Amino acid sequence: MPRPKGSKRAPKSLKQRRNITEAIAAKWADPEYRDRVCSGLAKYHGIPSGAKRKRKRKPTSKTQSKQILSKRKACDTNYSPANETISPIEQVRIRRRNKPLYKDPMISSKLEMLKNIRAQRAPEETKKTKLLKEQDF
């Protein structure tokens, strides 16, 4: 029997949804609450307090991503680790980000070699299957 789609909860009325929205808006309007939440998120994600956030944009082409990388390298040379302490979580993130993307220069020749090996093995496999069929009869 197929499971029914959707949640099992009863739908909320328009009035209930409005009340919830107003309560959430009132909470976020309180600067003390906002600071608590933002500092907690920053601590969880390992972002130093008072750090400016850069908006992430999806590169539309490879040329743009290369330009961004060159800009990052230029910024990294000016960076001094003595200015701020980096949390262990952030260090792990930086290590992950800085891993070199290895592209094998011999990949095309290796692929060609694999194709040749498969082409050589195919006739042998057909011979084996024919022999097995003959033995069965």
Coordinates of N, CA and C in Angstrom, one line a residue:
M1 N 0.8 -1.2 0.0 CA 0.0 0.0 0.0 C 0.9 1.3 0.0
P2 N 0.7 2.2 -0.9 CA 1.6 3.4 -1.0 C 1.3 4.3 0.2
R3 N 2.4 5.0 0.6 CA 2.2 5.9 1.7 C 1.6 7.2 1.2
P4 N 0.7 7.8 2.0 CA 0.1 9.1 1.6 C 1.2 10.2 1.5
K5 N 1.0 11.1 0.6 CA 2.0 12.2 0.5 C 1.6 13.3 1.5
G6 N 2.6 14.1 1.8 CA 2.4 15.3 2.7 C 2.6 14.9 4.1
S7 N 2.4 15.8 5.0 CA 2.7 15.6 6.4 C 1.4 15.1 7.1
K8 N 1.5 14.6 8.3 CA 0.3 14.1 9.0 C -0.3 15.2 9.9
R9 N 0.4 16.3 10.0 CA -0.1 17.4 10.8 C -1.3 18.1 10.1
A10 N -2.2 18.6 11.0 CA -3.3 19.3 10.5 C -2.8 20.7 10.0
P11 N -3.4 21.2 8.9 CA -2.9 22.5 8.4 C -3.3 23.6 9.4
K12 N -2.4 24.6 9.5 CA -2.7 25.8 10.4 C -3.6 26.8 9.7
S13 N -4.4 27.4 10.5 CA -5.3 28.4 9.9 C -4.5 29.7 9.6
L14 N -5.1 30.5 8.8 CA -4.5 31.8 8.4 C -4.1 32.7 9.6
K15 N -5.1 32.7 10.6 CA -4.9 33.4 11.8 C -3.7 32.9 12.6
Q16 N -3.6 31.6 12.7 CA -2.4 31.0 13.4 C -1.1 31.3 12.7
R17 N -1.1 31.2 11.4 CA 0.1 31.5 10.7 C 0.5 33.0 10.9
R18 N -0.5 33.9 10.9 CA -0.2 35.3 11.1 C 0.4 35.5 12.4
N19 N -0.2 34.9 13.5 CA 0.3 35.0 14.8 C 1.8 34.6 14.9
I20 N 2.1 33.4 14.3 CA 3.4 32.9 14.4 C 4.4 33.8 13.7
T21 N 4.0 34.4 12.5 CA 4.8 35.3 11.8 C 5.1 36.6 12.6
E22 N 4.1 37.1 13.3 CA 4.2 38.3 14.1 C 5.2 38.0 15.3
A23 N 5.0 36.8 15.9 CA 5.9 36.5 17.1 C 7.3 36.4 16.6
I24 N 7.6 35.8 15.5 CA 9.0 35.6 15.0 C 9.5 37.0 14.7
A25 N 8.7 37.9 14.0 CA 9.2 39.2 13.7 C 9.5 40.0 14.9
A26 N 8.7 39.9 16.0 CA 8.9 40.6 17.2 C 10.2 40.1 17.9
K27 N 10.4 38.8 17.8 CA 11.7 38.3 18.4 C 12.9 38.9 17.7
W28 N 12.9 38.9 16.4 CA 14.0 39.4 15.6 C 14.2 40.9 15.7
A29 N 13.1 41.6 16.0 CA 13.2 43.0 16.2 C 14.0 43.4 17.4
D30 N 14.0 42.5 18.4 CA 14.7 42.7 19.6 C 16.2 42.6 19.4
P31 N 17.0 43.7 19.5 CA 18.5 43.6 19.2 C 19.2 42.6 20.1
E32 N 18.8 42.5 21.4 CA 19.5 41.6 22.3 C 19.4 40.1 21.8
Y33 N 18.2 39.8 21.4 CA 17.9 38.4 20.8 C 18.7 38.2 19.6
R34 N 18.7 39.2 18.7 CA 19.4 39.1 17.4 C 20.9 38.9 17.7
D35 N 21.5 39.7 18.6 CA 22.9 39.5 18.9 C 23.3 38.2 19.5
R36 N 22.4 37.7 20.4 CA 22.6 36.3 20.9 C 22.6 35.3 19.9
V37 N 21.7 35.3 19.0 CA 21.6 34.3 17.9 C 22.8 34.4 17.0
C38 N 23.1 35.6 16.6 CA 24.2 35.8 15.6 C 25.5 35.4 16.2
S39 N 25.8 35.7 17.5 CA 27.0 35.3 18.1 C 27.1 33.8 18.3
G40 N 25.9 33.2 18.6 CA 25.9 31.8 18.8 C 26.2 31.1 17.5
L41 N 25.6 31.6 16.4 CA 25.9 31.0 15.1 C 27.4 31.2 14.7
A42 N 27.9 32.4 15.0 CA 29.3 32.6 14.6 C 30.2 31.7 15.4
K43 N 29.9 31.5 16.7 CA 30.7 30.6 17.5 C 30.6 29.2 17.0
Y44 N 29.5 28.7 16.6 CA 29.3 27.4 16.1 C 30.0 27.2 14.8
H45 N 30.0 28.2 13.9 CA 30.7 28.0 12.6 C 32.2 28.5 12.7
G46 N 32.6 28.9 13.9 CA 34.0 29.3 14.0 C 34.4 30.6 13.3
I47 N 33.5 31.5 13.3 CA 33.8 32.8 12.7 C 34.2 33.8 13.8
P48 N 35.3 34.5 13.7 CA 35.7 35.4 14.7 C 34.7 36.5 14.9
S49 N 34.5 37.0 16.1 CA 33.5 38.1 16.3 C 33.9 39.3 15.6
G50 N 32.9 40.0 15.0 CA 33.1 41.2 14.3 C 33.7 41.1 12.9
A51 N 33.7 39.8 12.4 CA 34.2 39.6 11.0 C 33.2 40.0 10.0
K52 N 33.7 40.6 8.9 CA 32.7 41.0 7.8 C 32.5 39.8 7.0
R53 N 31.3 39.6 6.5 CA 30.9 38.5 5.7 C 30.9 38.9 4.2
K54 N 31.5 38.1 3.4 CA 31.4 38.4 1.9 C 30.3 37.5 1.3
R55 N 29.6 38.1 0.4 CA 28.5 37.4 -0.2 C 29.1 36.4 -1.2
K56 N 28.6 35.2 -1.3 CA 29.1 34.2 -2.2 C 28.3 34.3 -3.5
R57 N 29.0 34.4 -4.6 CA 28.3 34.4 -5.9 C 28.8 33.2 -6.7
K58 N 27.8 32.7 -7.4 CA 28.1 31.5 -8.3 C 28.8 32.0 -9.5
P59 N 30.0 31.5 -9.9 CA 30.7 31.9 -11.1 C 29.9 31.4 -12.3
T60 N 29.8 32.3 -13.3 CA 29.0 32.0 -14.5 C 29.9 31.3 -15.5
S61 N 31.2 31.5 -15.4 CA 32.1 30.8 -16.4 C 33.4 30.5 -15.7
K62 N 34.3 29.7 -16.3 CA 35.5 29.4 -15.8 C 36.5 30.6 -15.6
T63 N 36.4 31.5 -16.6 CA 37.2 32.7 -16.5 C 37.0 33.5 -15.3
Q64 N 35.8 33.6 -14.9 CA 35.5 34.4 -13.7 C 36.0 33.7 -12.4
S65 N 35.9 32.4 -12.4 CA 36.5 31.7 -11.2 C 38.0 31.8 -11.1
K66 N 38.7 31.9 -12.3 CA 40.1 32.1 -12.2 C 40.4 33.5 -11.7
Q67 N 39.6 34.5 -12.1 CA 39.9 35.8 -11.6 C 39.7 35.9 -10.1
I68 N 38.7 35.2 -9.6 CA 38.4 35.2 -8.2 C 39.5 34.5 -7.4
L69 N 40.1 33.4 -8.0 CA 41.2 32.7 -7.3 C 42.4 33.6 -7.3
S70 N 42.7 34.4 -8.4 CA 43.8 35.3 -8.4 C 43.7 36.4 -7.3
K71 N 42.4 36.9 -7.2 CA 42.2 37.9 -6.2 C 42.4 37.3 -4.8
R72 N 41.9 36.1 -4.6 CA 42.1 35.5 -3.3 C 43.5 35.3 -2.9
K73 N 44.4 34.9 -3.9 CA 45.8 34.7 -3.6 C 46.4 36.1 -3.3
A74 N 46.0 37.1 -3.9 CA 46.5 38.4 -3.6 C 46.1 38.9 -2.2
C75 N 44.9 38.5 -1.8 CA 44.4 38.9 -0.5 C 45.2 38.0 0.6
D76 N 45.5 36.8 0.3 CA 46.1 35.9 1.2 C 47.5 36.3 1.5
T77 N 48.2 37.0 0.6 CA 49.6 37.5 0.9 C 49.6 38.6 1.9
N78 N 48.5 39.4 1.9 CA 48.4 40.5 2.9 C 47.9 40.0 4.3
Y79 N 47.4 38.8 4.3 CA 46.9 38.2 5.5 C 47.9 37.9 6.5
S80 N 47.7 38.3 7.8 CA 48.7 38.0 8.8 C 48.0 37.2 9.9
P81 N 48.4 35.9 10.2 CA 47.7 35.1 11.2 C 47.8 35.7 12.6
A82 N 48.8 36.6 12.9 CA 49.0 37.2 14.2 C 47.8 38.1 14.6
N83 N 47.1 38.6 13.5 CA 46.0 39.6 13.8 C 44.8 39.0 14.5
E84 N 44.5 37.7 14.2 CA 43.4 37.1 14.8 C 43.6 35.6 15.0
T85 N 42.9 35.1 16.0 CA 43.0 33.6 16.3 C 42.0 32.9 15.5
I86 N 42.4 31.7 14.9 CA 41.5 30.9 14.1 C 41.1 29.7 14.9
S87 N 39.8 29.5 15.0 CA 39.3 28.3 15.7 C 39.6 27.0 15.0
P88 N 39.6 25.9 15.7 CA 39.9 24.6 15.0 C 39.0 24.3 13.9
I89 N 37.7 24.6 14.1 CA 36.7 24.4 13.0 C 37.1 25.1 11.7
E90 N 37.5 26.4 11.9 CA 37.9 27.2 10.8 C 39.1 26.7 10.1
Q91 N 40.1 26.2 10.9 CA 41.3 25.6 10.4 C 41.0 24.4 9.5
V92 N 40.1 23.6 9.9 CA 39.7 22.4 9.1 C 39.1 22.9 7.8
R93 N 38.2 23.9 7.9 CA 37.6 24.4 6.7 C 38.6 25.0 5.7
I94 N 39.6 25.7 6.2 CA 40.7 26.3 5.4 C 41.4 25.1 4.7
R95 N 41.8 24.1 5.5 CA 42.5 23.0 4.9 C 41.7 22.3 3.8
R96 N 40.4 22.1 4.0 CA 39.6 21.5 3.0 C 39.5 22.4 1.7
R97 N 39.4 23.7 1.9 CA 39.3 24.6 0.8 C 40.6 24.7 0.0
N98 N 41.7 24.5 0.7 CA 43.0 24.7 0.0 C 43.6 23.4 -0.6
K99 N 42.8 22.3 -0.5 CA 43.3 21.1 -1.1 C 43.4 21.3 -2.6
P100 N 44.6 20.8 -3.2 CA 44.7 21.0 -4.6 C 43.8 20.0 -5.4
L101 N 43.2 20.6 -6.4 CA 42.4 19.7 -7.3 C 43.3 19.1 -8.3
Y102 N 43.6 17.8 -8.1 CA 44.6 17.1 -8.9 C 43.9 16.6 -10.2
K103 N 44.5 16.9 -11.3 CA 44.1 16.5 -12.6 C 45.2 15.7 -13.2
D104 N 44.9 14.4 -13.5 CA 46.0 13.5 -14.0 C 46.3 13.9 -15.4
P105 N 47.6 14.2 -15.7 CA 47.9 14.5 -17.1 C 47.9 13.3 -18.0
M106 N 48.0 12.1 -17.4 CA 48.1 10.9 -18.3 C 46.7 10.3 -18.4
I107 N 45.6 11.0 -18.1 CA 44.3 10.4 -18.0 C 43.9 9.8 -19.4
S108 N 44.2 10.6 -20.5 CA 43.7 10.1 -21.8 C 44.4 8.9 -22.2
S109 N 45.7 8.8 -21.9 CA 46.4 7.6 -22.3 C 46.0 6.4 -21.5
K110 N 45.7 6.6 -20.2 CA 45.2 5.5 -19.4 C 43.8 5.0 -19.8
L111 N 43.0 5.9 -20.2 CA 41.7 5.6 -20.7 C 41.8 4.8 -22.0
E112 N 42.7 5.2 -22.8 CA 42.9 4.4 -24.1 C 43.4 3.0 -23.8
M113 N 44.3 2.9 -22.8 CA 44.8 1.6 -22.4 C 43.7 0.7 -21.9
L114 N 42.8 1.2 -21.1 CA 41.7 0.5 -20.6 C 40.8 0.0 -21.7
K115 N 40.6 0.9 -22.6 CA 39.7 0.5 -23.8 C 40.3 -0.7 -24.6
N116 N 41.6 -0.6 -24.8 CA 42.4 -1.7 -25.5 C 42.3 -3.0 -24.7
I117 N 42.4 -2.9 -23.4 CA 42.4 -4.2 -22.6 C 41.0 -4.8 -22.7
R118 N 40.0 -3.9 -22.6 CA 38.6 -4.4 -22.7 C 38.3 -5.0 -24.1
A119 N 38.9 -4.4 -25.1 CA 38.7 -4.9 -26.5 C 39.3 -6.3 -26.7
Q120 N 40.5 -6.4 -26.0 CA 41.2 -7.7 -26.1 C 40.5 -8.8 -25.3
R121 N 39.9 -8.4 -24.2 CA 39.2 -9.4 -23.3 C 37.8 -9.8 -23.9
A122 N 37.2 -9.0 -24.6 CA 35.9 -9.3 -25.1 C 35.8 -10.6 -26.0
P123 N 36.7 -10.8 -26.9 CA 36.7 -12.0 -27.7 C 36.9 -13.3 -26.8
E124 N 37.8 -13.1 -25.8 CA 38.1 -14.2 -24.9 C 36.8 -14.6 -24.1
E125 N 36.1 -13.6 -23.7 CA 34.9 -13.9 -22.9 C 33.8 -14.6 -23.8
T126 N 33.7 -14.2 -25.1 CA 32.7 -14.8 -25.9 C 33.1 -16.3 -26.2
K127 N 34.5 -16.5 -26.3 CA 34.9 -17.9 -26.5 C 34.6 -18.8 -25.3
K128 N 34.8 -18.2 -24.1 CA 34.5 -18.9 -22.8 C 33.0 -19.2 -22.8
T129 N 32.1 -18.3 -23.1 CA 30.7 -18.5 -23.0 C 30.3 -19.6 -24.0
K130 N 30.9 -19.5 -25.2 CA 30.5 -20.6 -26.2 C 30.9 -21.9 -25.7
L131 N 32.1 -22.1 -25.2 CA 32.6 -23.3 -24.7 C 31.7 -23.9 -23.5
L132 N 31.3 -23.0 -22.7 CA 30.4 -23.4 -21.6 C 29.0 -23.9 -22.1
K133 N 28.5 -23.2 -23.1 CA 27.3 -23.6 -23.7 C 27.4 -25.0 -24.4
E134 N 28.5 -25.2 -25.0 CA 28.7 -26.5 -25.7 C 28.8 -27.6 -24.7
Q135 N 29.5 -27.3 -23.5 CA 29.6 -28.3 -22.5 C 28.2 -28.7 -21.9
D136 N 27.4 -27.7 -21.8 CA 26.0 -27.9 -21.2 C 25.2 -28.9 -22.1
F137 N 25.4 -28.8 -23.4 CA 24.6 -29.6 -24.4 C 25.2 -30.9 -24.5

